[in-house]
Short mmCIF file of C-alpha atoms in Angstrom, two decimals:
data_model
loop_
_atom_site.label_atom_id
_atom_site.label_comp_id
_atom_site.label_asym_id
_atom_site.label_seq_id
_atom_site.Cartn_x
_atom_site.Cartn_y
_atom_site.Cartn_z
CA MET C 1 12.30 14.39 -13.42
CA ALA C 2 13.97 12.02 -15.88
CA SER C 3 15.92 14.29 -18.26
CA THR C 4 15.82 12.02 -21.32
CA ALA C 5 13.84 9.09 -22.67
CA ALA C 6 16.88 6.88 -22.08
CA ASP C 7 17.08 7.99 -18.45
CA LEU C 8 13.38 7.27 -17.91
CA PHE C 9 13.78 3.83 -19.46
CA ALA C 10 16.70 3.10 -17.12
CA TRP C 11 14.54 4.06 -14.13
CA LEU C 12 11.75 1.79 -15.35
CA ALA C 13 14.25 -1.04 -15.81
CA LEU C 14 15.47 -0.56 -12.23
CA ASP C 15 11.88 -0.87 -11.05
CA ALA C 16 11.56 -4.08 -13.08
CA ALA C 17 14.73 -5.26 -11.31
CA ARG C 18 12.96 -4.61 -7.96
CA VAL C 19 15.16 -1.75 -6.79
CA PRO C 20 13.36 -0.34 -3.72
CA GLY C 21 12.16 3.23 -3.46
CA ARG C 22 14.53 3.90 -0.56
CA ALA C 23 17.40 3.76 -3.10
CA ARG C 24 15.95 6.72 -5.04
CA ALA C 25 18.48 9.32 -3.87
CA GLN C 26 21.44 7.03 -4.63
CA VAL C 27 20.15 6.25 -8.10
CA ARG C 28 19.50 9.92 -8.79
CA ASP C 29 23.00 10.89 -7.62
CA ARG C 30 24.84 8.19 -9.57
CA GLY C 31 22.59 8.10 -12.62
CA ALA C 32 20.01 5.44 -13.40
CA SER C 33 21.88 4.10 -16.44
CA VAL C 34 25.10 3.72 -14.43
CA VAL C 35 23.33 1.88 -11.60
CA LEU C 36 21.51 -0.34 -14.09
CA ASP C 37 24.74 -1.35 -15.83
CA GLU C 38 26.86 -1.72 -12.68
CA GLY C 39 24.23 -2.98 -10.26
CA MET C 40 25.95 -1.48 -7.21
CA LEU C 41 23.85 0.18 -4.50
CA LEU C 42 24.43 0.87 -0.82
CA LEU C 43 21.31 -0.86 0.53
CA GLY C 44 23.05 -1.90 3.70
CA ALA C 45 26.63 -1.94 4.87
CA PRO C 46 28.84 -2.49 3.00
CA ALA C 47 27.70 -1.76 -0.57
CA ARG C 48 26.66 -4.91 -2.37
CA HIS C 49 26.31 -5.97 -5.97
CA LEU C 50 22.68 -6.61 -6.84
CA ALA C 51 21.96 -9.84 -8.70
CA TRP C 52 20.36 -8.85 -11.97
CA ASP C 53 21.02 -8.94 -15.67
CA PRO C 54 20.81 -5.38 -17.05
CA GLU C 55 19.54 -6.59 -20.42
CA ALA C 56 16.89 -8.76 -18.76
CA ALA C 57 15.81 -5.73 -16.69
CA ARG C 58 15.54 -3.63 -19.85
CA ALA C 59 13.48 -6.33 -21.54
CA ALA C 60 11.18 -6.55 -18.51
CA ALA C 61 10.65 -2.78 -18.62
CA ARG C 62 9.51 -2.61 -22.25
CA PRO C 63 5.84 -3.26 -21.31
CA SER C 64 6.13 -0.26 -18.96
CA LEU C 65 7.03 1.91 -21.94
CA ARG C 66 4.03 0.55 -23.85
CA PHE C 67 1.84 1.45 -20.87
CA LEU C 68 3.09 5.04 -21.07
CA GLU C 69 2.61 5.15 -24.84
CA GLN C 70 -1.02 4.10 -24.30
CA GLY C 71 -1.71 7.06 -22.02
CA GLY C 72 -0.62 5.63 -18.68
CA ILE C 73 1.49 7.54 -16.16
CA ALA C 74 4.56 6.47 -14.18
CA LEU C 75 4.86 8.58 -11.02
CA GLY C 76 8.08 8.58 -9.04
CA GLY C 77 11.42 7.42 -10.35
CA PRO C 78 13.73 10.42 -9.86
CA ASP C 79 10.81 12.60 -8.73
CA GLY C 80 9.85 11.09 -5.39
CA ASP C 81 7.66 14.08 -4.52
CA ALA C 82 5.19 12.96 -7.19
CA LEU C 83 4.27 10.05 -4.88
CA GLY C 84 2.66 12.43 -2.39
CA ARG C 85 2.49 11.12 1.18
CA ALA C 86 4.08 7.79 0.27
CA ALA C 87 7.41 9.46 -0.57
CA ALA C 88 8.14 10.34 3.06
CA ARG C 89 6.94 7.05 4.56
CA ARG C 90 8.71 3.76 5.09
CA ARG C 91 9.20 1.46 2.10
CA PRO C 92 8.08 3.89 -0.61
CA PRO C 93 7.61 2.40 -4.08
CA LEU C 94 10.08 3.37 -6.77
CA PHE C 95 7.10 4.07 -9.07
CA LEU C 96 3.34 4.22 -8.94
CA TYR C 97 1.71 3.34 -12.26
CA ALA C 98 -1.40 5.41 -12.78
CA ARG C 99 -4.36 6.47 -14.87
CA GLY C 100 -6.20 9.71 -14.13
CA ASP C 101 -5.16 13.00 -12.55
CA PRO C 102 -1.85 12.64 -10.63
CA ALA C 103 -2.46 15.95 -8.83
CA LEU C 104 -4.88 14.08 -6.55
CA LEU C 105 -1.90 12.54 -4.72
CA LEU C 106 -0.99 16.02 -3.50
CA ARG C 107 -4.36 16.90 -1.94
CA PRO C 108 -3.96 18.22 1.64
CA ARG C 109 -6.45 15.74 3.18
CA ALA C 110 -6.84 12.06 2.31
CA VAL C 111 -8.76 9.39 4.25
CA ALA C 112 -8.92 5.69 3.36
CA VAL C 113 -12.31 3.99 3.74
CA VAL C 114 -11.90 0.20 3.67
CA GLY C 115 -13.81 -2.96 4.46
CA THR C 116 -15.22 -6.28 3.34
CA ARG C 117 -16.24 -7.31 -0.16
CA GLU C 118 -19.43 -8.77 1.38
CA PRO C 119 -20.89 -5.84 3.33
CA THR C 120 -24.21 -5.64 5.12
CA PRO C 121 -26.74 -2.99 4.05
CA VAL C 122 -25.76 -1.04 7.18
CA GLY C 123 -22.09 -1.20 6.20
CA LEU C 124 -22.80 0.02 2.68
CA THR C 125 -24.85 2.91 4.03
CA ARG C 126 -22.09 3.86 6.46
CA ALA C 127 -19.45 3.75 3.72
CA ARG C 128 -21.53 5.98 1.47
CA HIS C 129 -22.40 8.46 4.22
CA ILE C 130 -18.84 8.77 5.50
CA ALA C 131 -17.55 9.28 1.94
CA GLU C 132 -20.13 12.02 1.37
CA ALA C 133 -19.14 13.69 4.65
CA LEU C 134 -15.45 13.49 3.71
CA ILE C 135 -16.18 15.15 0.37
CA GLU C 136 -18.16 17.86 2.16
CA ALA C 137 -15.03 18.43 4.28
CA ARG C 138 -12.93 18.67 1.08
CA ALA C 139 -11.01 15.45 1.73
CA LEU C 140 -9.86 12.93 -0.86
CA VAL C 141 -11.55 9.52 -0.44
CA VAL C 142 -9.04 6.66 -0.78
CA SER C 143 -9.89 2.98 -1.17
CA GLY C 144 -8.94 -0.21 -2.99
CA GLY C 145 -11.43 -0.43 -5.85
CA ALA C 146 -12.85 -3.80 -4.77
CA ARG C 147 -16.55 -4.56 -4.77
CA GLY C 148 -18.33 -3.94 -1.49
CA ILE C 149 -17.20 -1.23 0.93
CA ASP C 150 -14.39 0.07 -1.30
CA ARG C 151 -16.57 0.60 -4.33
CA ALA C 152 -19.40 2.13 -2.30
CA ALA C 153 -16.96 4.73 -0.96
CA HIS C 154 -15.53 5.53 -4.40
CA GLU C 155 -18.95 5.85 -6.03
CA ALA C 156 -20.37 7.99 -3.22
CA ALA C 157 -17.38 10.33 -3.47
CA LEU C 158 -17.85 10.78 -7.22
CA ASP C 159 -21.63 11.11 -6.94
CA ALA C 160 -21.10 13.88 -4.38
CA GLY C 161 -18.90 15.77 -6.84
CA GLY C 162 -15.70 14.94 -5.00
CA GLU C 163 -12.40 13.23 -5.73
CA THR C 164 -11.30 9.66 -5.14
CA LEU C 165 -8.06 7.66 -5.24
CA LEU C 166 -8.18 3.97 -6.19
CA VAL C 167 -5.16 1.98 -4.98
CA LEU C 168 -5.18 -1.28 -6.91
CA GLY C 169 -3.76 -4.67 -5.99
CA GLU C 170 -2.89 -5.85 -9.47
CA PRO C 171 -0.30 -4.87 -12.08
CA VAL C 172 -1.28 -2.36 -14.72
CA SER C 173 -1.18 -5.16 -17.30
CA ALA C 174 -4.21 -6.87 -15.70
CA GLU C 175 -6.75 -5.09 -17.88
CA HIS C 176 -9.10 -8.01 -18.43
CA ASP C 177 -11.11 -8.48 -15.27
CA GLU C 178 -14.31 -6.87 -14.03
CA ARG C 179 -12.57 -4.70 -11.44
CA ARG C 180 -10.33 -3.09 -14.05
CA ALA C 181 -13.33 -2.45 -16.31
CA TRP C 182 -15.08 -0.71 -13.44
CA VAL C 183 -11.95 1.32 -12.63
CA ARG C 184 -11.59 2.48 -16.24
CA GLU C 185 -15.25 3.46 -16.30
CA ALA C 186 -14.95 5.39 -13.01
CA CYS C 187 -11.92 7.34 -14.26
CA ALA C 188 -13.61 8.05 -17.60
CA ARG C 189 -16.85 9.36 -16.10
CA ALA C 190 -15.08 11.71 -13.69
CA PRO C 191 -12.08 13.17 -15.54
CA GLY C 192 -9.91 15.15 -13.17
CA ARG C 193 -11.65 13.70 -10.11
CA ALA C 194 -10.40 10.10 -10.07
CA LEU C 195 -6.95 8.56 -10.02
CA ALA C 196 -6.13 4.84 -10.13
CA VAL C 197 -2.63 3.81 -8.99
CA THR C 198 -0.76 0.58 -8.40
CA PRO C 199 2.81 -0.05 -7.21
CA PHE C 200 2.98 -3.05 -9.57
CA GLY C 201 4.28 -2.49 -13.09
CA PRO C 202 3.30 -4.66 -16.06
CA PHE C 203 6.34 -6.87 -15.45
CA VAL C 204 4.84 -8.16 -12.17
CA PRO C 205 3.01 -11.52 -12.44
CA HIS C 206 -0.63 -11.20 -11.36
CA HIS C 207 -1.36 -13.24 -8.20
CA ARG C 208 -3.58 -12.88 -5.13
CA GLY C 209 -0.64 -12.16 -2.83
CA LEU C 210 -0.31 -8.70 -4.37
CA PHE C 211 -3.43 -7.48 -2.59
CA ALA C 212 -1.87 -7.78 0.88
CA ALA C 213 1.26 -5.96 -0.32
CA ARG C 214 -0.89 -3.28 -1.99
CA ASN C 215 -2.47 -2.42 1.35
CA TRP C 216 0.84 -0.99 2.55
CA THR C 217 0.72 1.51 -0.32
CA LEU C 218 -2.94 2.27 0.37
CA ALA C 219 -2.18 3.13 4.00
CA ALA C 220 0.90 5.15 2.98
CA LEU C 221 -1.23 7.36 0.72
CA ALA C 222 -3.71 8.29 3.47
CA ASP C 223 -3.70 10.50 6.56
CA ALA C 224 -6.06 8.09 8.33
CA VAL C 225 -7.67 4.69 7.72
CA LEU C 226 -11.32 3.98 8.54
CA VAL C 227 -12.38 0.32 8.83
CA VAL C 228 -16.13 0.03 8.15
CA GLU C 229 -16.81 -3.72 8.26
CA GLY C 230 -14.89 -6.98 8.03
CA SER C 231 -14.47 -10.42 9.54
CA GLU C 232 -11.39 -11.24 11.59
CA ALA C 233 -10.00 -13.08 8.52
CA SER C 234 -10.71 -10.14 6.20
CA GLY C 235 -7.89 -8.73 4.09
CA THR C 236 -8.78 -5.40 5.70
CA ARG C 237 -6.61 -6.45 8.64
CA HIS C 238 -3.54 -6.00 6.39
CA THR C 239 -4.47 -2.38 5.76
CA ALA C 240 -5.00 -1.70 9.46
CA ARG C 241 -1.71 -3.39 10.35
CA ALA C 242 0.17 -1.47 7.65
CA ALA C 243 -1.34 1.81 8.85
CA ARG C 244 -0.17 1.20 12.39
CA ALA C 245 3.32 0.27 11.21
CA LEU C 246 3.42 3.56 9.28
CA GLY C 247 2.08 5.63 12.17
CA VAL C 248 -1.20 6.34 10.34
CA PRO C 249 -4.16 6.42 12.78
CA VAL C 250 -6.88 3.79 12.35
CA PHE C 251 -10.56 4.43 13.14
CA ALA C 252 -13.61 2.17 13.37
CA TRP C 253 -17.20 2.18 14.59
CA PRO C 254 -18.17 0.07 17.62
CA THR C 255 -20.67 -2.38 16.14
CA ASP C 256 -23.28 -4.86 17.38
CA ALA C 257 -21.31 -8.08 17.82
CA GLU C 258 -24.14 -10.13 16.31
CA ARG C 259 -24.02 -8.27 13.02
CA PRO C 260 -21.97 -9.73 10.15
CA GLY C 261 -18.83 -7.72 9.57
CA ALA C 262 -18.59 -6.54 13.19
CA ALA C 263 -15.65 -8.72 14.20
CA MET C 264 -12.84 -6.70 12.62
CA PRO C 265 -13.80 -3.17 13.77
CA ASN C 266 -14.70 -4.40 17.25
CA ALA C 267 -11.46 -6.37 17.61
CA LEU C 268 -9.38 -3.38 16.51
CA ILE C 269 -11.08 -1.08 19.01
CA GLU C 270 -10.90 -3.59 21.88
CA ALA C 271 -7.18 -4.18 21.25
CA GLY C 272 -6.48 -0.44 21.22
CA ARG C 273 -5.48 -0.59 17.54
CA ALA C 274 -8.29 1.66 16.32
CA ARG C 275 -9.96 4.76 17.71
CA ALA C 276 -13.73 4.51 18.15
CA LEU C 277 -15.94 6.85 16.15
CA PRO C 278 -19.35 8.36 16.88
CA GLY C 279 -22.17 7.12 14.67
CA ASP C 280 -22.98 10.47 13.07
CA PRO C 281 -20.93 10.80 9.83
CA ASP C 282 -20.23 14.53 10.22
CA ARG C 283 -19.02 14.10 13.80
CA ALA C 284 -17.00 11.05 12.75
CA VAL C 285 -15.28 13.02 9.97
CA ALA C 286 -14.57 15.91 12.35
CA ARG C 287 -12.81 13.48 14.68
CA ILE C 288 -10.89 11.73 11.90
CA LEU C 289 -9.61 14.97 10.39
CA GLY C 290 -8.90 16.43 13.82
CA GLU C 291 -6.73 13.46 14.81
CA ALA C 292 -5.29 12.47 11.42
CA GLY C 293 -2.15 14.48 12.04
CA ARG C 294 -1.59 12.85 15.42
CA PRO C 295 0.63 9.80 14.93
CA ILE C 296 0.61 6.66 17.02
CA GLY C 297 1.98 7.57 20.43
CA GLY C 298 5.30 6.45 21.83
CA ALA C 299 3.79 4.14 24.45
CA GLU C 300 1.53 2.57 21.86
CA ARG C 301 4.45 2.01 19.47
CA GLU C 302 6.63 0.61 22.28
CA GLY C 303 3.88 -1.89 23.06
CA GLN C 304 3.96 -2.99 19.43
CA ARG C 305 7.74 -3.35 19.58
CA ARG C 306 7.62 -5.51 22.72
CA ALA C 307 4.87 -7.67 21.25
CA THR C 308 6.87 -8.41 18.10
CA ALA C 309 10.33 -8.63 19.64
CA VAL C 310 9.70 -12.19 20.83
CA HIS C 311 8.30 -13.46 17.51
CA PRO C 312 10.05 -16.80 16.83
CA LEU C 313 10.83 -16.04 13.18
CA LEU C 314 12.30 -12.63 14.04
CA ALA C 315 14.32 -14.25 16.81
CA ARG C 316 15.73 -16.84 14.38
CA VAL C 317 16.70 -14.20 11.82
CA ALA C 318 18.29 -12.05 14.53
CA ALA C 319 20.25 -15.03 15.87
CA ALA C 320 21.59 -15.65 12.34
CA GLY C 321 23.03 -12.16 12.20
CA GLY C 322 20.03 -10.45 10.66
CA ARG C 323 19.77 -12.57 7.50
CA LEU C 324 18.55 -16.16 7.12
CA LEU C 325 17.68 -18.38 4.16
CA VAL C 326 13.99 -19.22 3.84
CA ASP C 327 14.54 -23.00 3.81
CA GLU C 328 16.77 -22.79 6.91
CA ALA C 329 14.12 -20.75 8.73
CA ALA C 330 11.43 -23.26 7.75
CA ARG C 331 13.50 -26.17 9.07
CA ALA C 332 14.33 -24.36 12.30
CA LEU C 333 10.67 -23.58 13.00
CA GLU C 334 9.42 -26.94 11.67
CA LEU C 335 7.16 -25.25 9.12
CA GLY C 336 6.42 -25.87 5.48
CA ILE C 337 7.81 -23.33 3.02
CA GLY C 338 4.32 -22.02 2.29
CA GLU C 339 3.56 -21.57 5.99
CA LEU C 340 6.90 -19.86 6.55
CA LEU C 341 6.39 -17.44 3.66
CA ALA C 342 2.88 -16.58 4.87
CA LEU C 343 4.34 -15.79 8.30
CA ALA C 344 7.11 -13.72 6.70
CA ALA C 345 4.56 -11.77 4.64
CA GLU C 346 2.71 -10.75 7.82
CA LEU C 347 5.96 -9.51 9.38
CA GLU C 348 6.90 -7.69 6.18
CA LEU C 349 3.58 -5.84 6.29
CA ASP C 350 4.46 -4.85 9.85
CA GLY C 351 7.70 -3.40 8.52
CA LEU C 352 9.79 -5.82 10.60
CA LEU C 353 11.16 -8.19 7.96
CA VAL C 354 12.20 -7.97 4.30
CA ARG C 355 12.33 -10.83 1.82
CA GLU C 356 15.38 -10.76 -0.48
CA GLY C 357 15.21 -13.58 -3.00
CA PRO C 358 15.86 -16.84 -1.11
CA ALA C 359 16.54 -15.09 2.20
CA LEU C 360 14.87 -13.04 4.91
CA ARG C 361 16.50 -10.12 6.68
CA LEU C 362 15.52 -7.82 9.51
CA ALA C 363 14.12 -4.48 8.31
#
């Protein structure tokens, strides 16, 4: 835990300066204030000086302090264990900003139920029934707080007297929209049984691209991910991809191909990227919880590695010594900057590439 208010503020400033969670031990050993002032961290080899202005980082972190003064919670910083499952997984956040009961992150069972914002009646019913069955099995129901499948799962969990974790894709400063109003209402009506978290502090500009990045955190906070419904273009694919990159098993129901929302679960099952579930919710939950501790197998992971090893962007970055400027990569692949960044974002979600300012490097 941060020992003083000044130490906590230094940690918050480092988060505002985009210091990754994997640097936690170094920052703790050297002292957050020292790292903030000197900007030196061993994030690769050799140690490199990080490009930030300490005073600008402190200024960016002041809204984080206001969030805490208004009853918000900052989980993480020097206490990585407070992040629950995410602490031990790849690319942990430095902080999770939260409202609600942080003890929910430490529950022994947690299953993410995700899907489209435009579900069918069948999809809504499945989401509700599986959430109720998970609560009956004393599992935490995790989802993203969006309308549709996510919200049906959250509400069913609370209605059944259980607990739910909402992993949000916007910074904590985005308090104005309908989703945030619903989240505040859900946390208020179930004190001690709901927790809303986001990896994005109030210093992060609000934009749609955060939702894809959020899905990595959502998968990292679950023992298993269940895809209920979604089109092949659905953002749910980011959650499934992140789960596989993290070794978190993915489940789905085989669905009538003619039904809206069937494309994503069927495609995941057919490609061997999700495990098929029986239709009965209780049997489905028994299978999920029985297999949630079984990570993606070696052969399955090796297949992923071979499939991505020949990706043209990864090949270009590797040929450049592991680090390549974005504009150089775009020229080499004859892509626009926007197209290149979209491609890089997909690979970052797979845990294969990291964007560092104007450059890309191999993870």
